[in-house]
CSV table of C-alpha atoms in Angstrom, one decimal:
chain,number,residue,atom,x,y,z
A,1,GLN,CA,21.0,-28.0,17.1
A,2,VAL,CA,18.3,-25.3,16.9
A,3,GLN,CA,18.5,-23.1,19.9
A,4,LEU,CA,16.9,-19.8,20.9
A,5,VAL,CA,18.3,-17.8,23.9
A,6,GLU,CA,16.4,-14.8,25.3
A,7,SER,CA,18.1,-12.1,27.4
A,8,GLY,CA,17.5,-8.5,28.5
A,9,GLY,CA,14.6,-9.0,30.9
A,10,GLY,CA,14.5,-7.3,34.3
A,11,LEU,CA,12.7,-5.0,36.7
A,12,VAL,CA,11.6,-1.6,35.3
A,13,GLN,CA,9.3,1.2,36.4
A,14,PRO,CA,6.1,2.0,34.5
A,15,GLY,CA,7.0,4.2,31.5
A,16,GLY,CA,10.4,2.7,31.3
A,17,SER,CA,12.1,0.7,28.5
A,18,LEU,CA,13.8,-2.6,28.0
A,19,ARG,CA,15.3,-4.3,25.0
A,20,LEU,CA,15.0,-8.1,24.8
A,21,SER,CA,17.3,-10.1,22.6
A,22,CYS,CA,16.8,-13.5,21.0
A,23,ALA,CA,20.0,-15.1,19.8
A,24,ALA,CA,19.5,-17.8,17.3
A,25,PHE,CA,21.8,-20.8,16.9
A,26,GLY,CA,21.8,-23.7,14.5
A,27,PHE,CA,20.0,-21.7,11.7
A,28,THR,CA,20.0,-18.4,10.0
A,29,LEU,CA,17.1,-15.9,10.5
A,30,ASN,CA,16.9,-15.0,6.9
A,31,TYR,CA,14.5,-17.8,6.0
A,32,HIS,CA,12.6,-18.2,9.2
A,33,THR,CA,9.8,-16.5,11.1
A,34,ILE,CA,10.5,-15.4,14.7
A,35,GLY,CA,7.8,-14.6,17.2
A,36,TRP,CA,7.8,-13.0,20.6
A,37,PHE,CA,5.3,-14.4,23.1
A,38,ARG,CA,4.6,-13.7,26.8
A,39,GLN,CA,2.9,-15.5,29.6
A,40,ALA,CA,1.8,-13.8,32.8
A,41,PRO,CA,1.0,-15.9,36.0
A,42,GLY,CA,-2.3,-17.7,35.7
A,43,LYS,CA,-2.8,-16.6,32.1
A,44,GLU,CA,-2.5,-18.2,28.7
A,45,ARG,CA,0.6,-17.6,26.6
A,46,GLU,CA,-0.1,-14.9,24.0
A,47,GLY,CA,1.5,-13.6,20.9
A,48,VAL,CA,3.3,-10.2,21.1
A,49,SER,CA,5.1,-9.7,17.8
A,50,CYS,CA,6.6,-11.5,14.9
A,51,ILE,CA,9.0,-10.8,12.1
A,52,SER,CA,9.8,-12.5,8.8
A,53,SER,CA,11.8,-11.7,5.7
A,54,THR,CA,9.9,-10.9,2.5
A,55,ASP,CA,13.0,-10.4,0.4
A,56,ASP,CA,16.6,-9.3,0.8
A,57,ARG,CA,15.8,-5.9,2.0
A,58,THR,CA,12.3,-5.9,3.5
A,59,TYR,CA,10.5,-7.8,6.1
A,60,SER,CA,7.0,-8.3,7.5
A,61,THR,CA,6.1,-7.5,11.1
A,62,ASP,CA,3.0,-7.7,13.2
A,63,TYR,CA,2.1,-6.7,16.8
A,64,ALA,CA,-0.6,-7.5,19.2
A,65,ASP,CA,-3.0,-4.6,19.7
A,66,SER,CA,-2.0,-4.3,23.4
A,67,VAL,CA,1.6,-3.4,22.5
A,68,LYS,CA,1.2,-1.7,19.1
A,69,GLY,CA,2.9,1.7,19.1
A,70,ARG,CA,5.0,0.8,22.2
A,71,PHE,CA,7.0,-2.3,21.1
A,72,THR,CA,9.2,-2.6,18.1
A,73,ILE,CA,10.6,-5.9,16.7
A,74,SER,CA,13.8,-5.9,14.6
A,75,SER,CA,16.3,-8.3,13.2
A,76,ASP,CA,20.0,-8.1,12.9
A,77,ASN,CA,20.9,-10.9,10.5
A,78,ALA,CA,24.6,-10.2,10.8
A,79,LYS,CA,24.3,-11.1,14.5
A,80,ASN,CA,21.6,-13.7,13.9
A,81,THR,CA,19.6,-12.0,16.6
A,82,VAL,CA,16.0,-10.6,16.9
A,83,TYR,CA,15.2,-7.8,19.3
A,84,LEU,CA,12.1,-6.6,20.9
A,85,GLN,CA,12.4,-2.9,22.0
A,86,MET,CA,9.8,-2.2,24.6
A,87,ASP,CA,9.0,1.4,25.4
A,88,SER,CA,6.3,3.0,27.7
A,89,LEU,CA,6.1,-0.2,29.7
A,90,LYS,CA,3.0,-0.8,31.7
A,91,PRO,CA,2.4,-3.1,34.7
A,92,GLU,CA,0.2,-5.3,32.5
A,93,ASP,CA,3.3,-6.1,30.4
A,94,THR,CA,4.7,-8.1,33.3
A,95,ALA,CA,5.3,-11.6,32.1
A,96,VAL,CA,7.9,-14.2,31.0
A,97,TYR,CA,8.8,-13.3,27.5
A,98,TYR,CA,9.7,-16.1,25.0
A,99,CYS,CA,11.0,-16.0,21.5
A,100,ALA,CA,10.1,-18.8,19.1
A,101,ARG,CA,10.7,-20.0,15.6
A,102,LYS,CA,8.2,-21.5,13.3
A,103,THR,CA,8.8,-25.1,12.5
A,104,PHE,CA,8.8,-24.6,8.8
A,105,THR,CA,10.3,-22.0,6.5
A,106,SER,CA,8.0,-19.1,5.5
A,107,TYR,CA,10.3,-16.8,3.5
A,108,GLY,CA,8.4,-14.3,1.5
A,109,HIS,CA,5.2,-14.6,3.6
A,110,SER,CA,3.7,-12.4,6.2
A,111,CYS,CA,4.3,-13.4,9.8
A,112,SER,CA,0.7,-12.7,10.8
A,113,PRO,CA,-1.3,-14.0,12.5
A,114,ILE,CA,0.8,-14.5,15.7
A,115,SER,CA,-0.6,-17.8,16.8
A,116,LEU,CA,1.3,-20.3,18.8
A,117,VAL,CA,0.4,-23.3,16.6
A,118,PRO,CA,3.1,-23.0,13.9
A,119,TYR,CA,6.0,-22.2,16.4
A,120,GLY,CA,7.9,-25.4,17.2
A,121,TYR,CA,11.1,-24.1,18.6
A,122,TRP,CA,11.1,-22.1,21.9
A,123,GLY,CA,13.6,-20.3,24.1
A,124,GLN,CA,13.8,-20.6,27.8
A,125,GLY,CA,12.2,-17.2,28.5
A,126,THR,CA,13.2,-14.1,30.3
A,127,GLN,CA,11.3,-12.4,33.1
A,128,VAL,CA,10.0,-8.8,32.6
A,129,THR,CA,8.6,-7.1,35.6
A,130,VAL,CA,7.1,-3.6,35.4
A,131,SER,CA,6.4,-2.2,38.8
A,132,SER,CA,6.9,1.0,40.9
């Protein structure tokens, strides 16, 4: 029943922007932690960002150092969708991007660190290619 569907990937020039979407089905985002991960060819999957609710009006977010200041994660609970706004894209951002949900609820807790271990539900991924 739990399903995550990524979309929004594509080809973009260096310095450009993309917004990835992660639509969640079978659960509500309010009480779960969502993470964005990416995997480039020949490399290990790495954490990019995460988001979790700390109460009704605030949330906790975290970013990998490599994307800090360029990427922004957000959640639209009405649409049950998490977004990853990617600005100032670099060729090294090229990868398949995945969204994932932690297996267990973590409401009220920080989403950091962004490790793969606690994420048990994964989307199919969306390709992001940054090239001129």
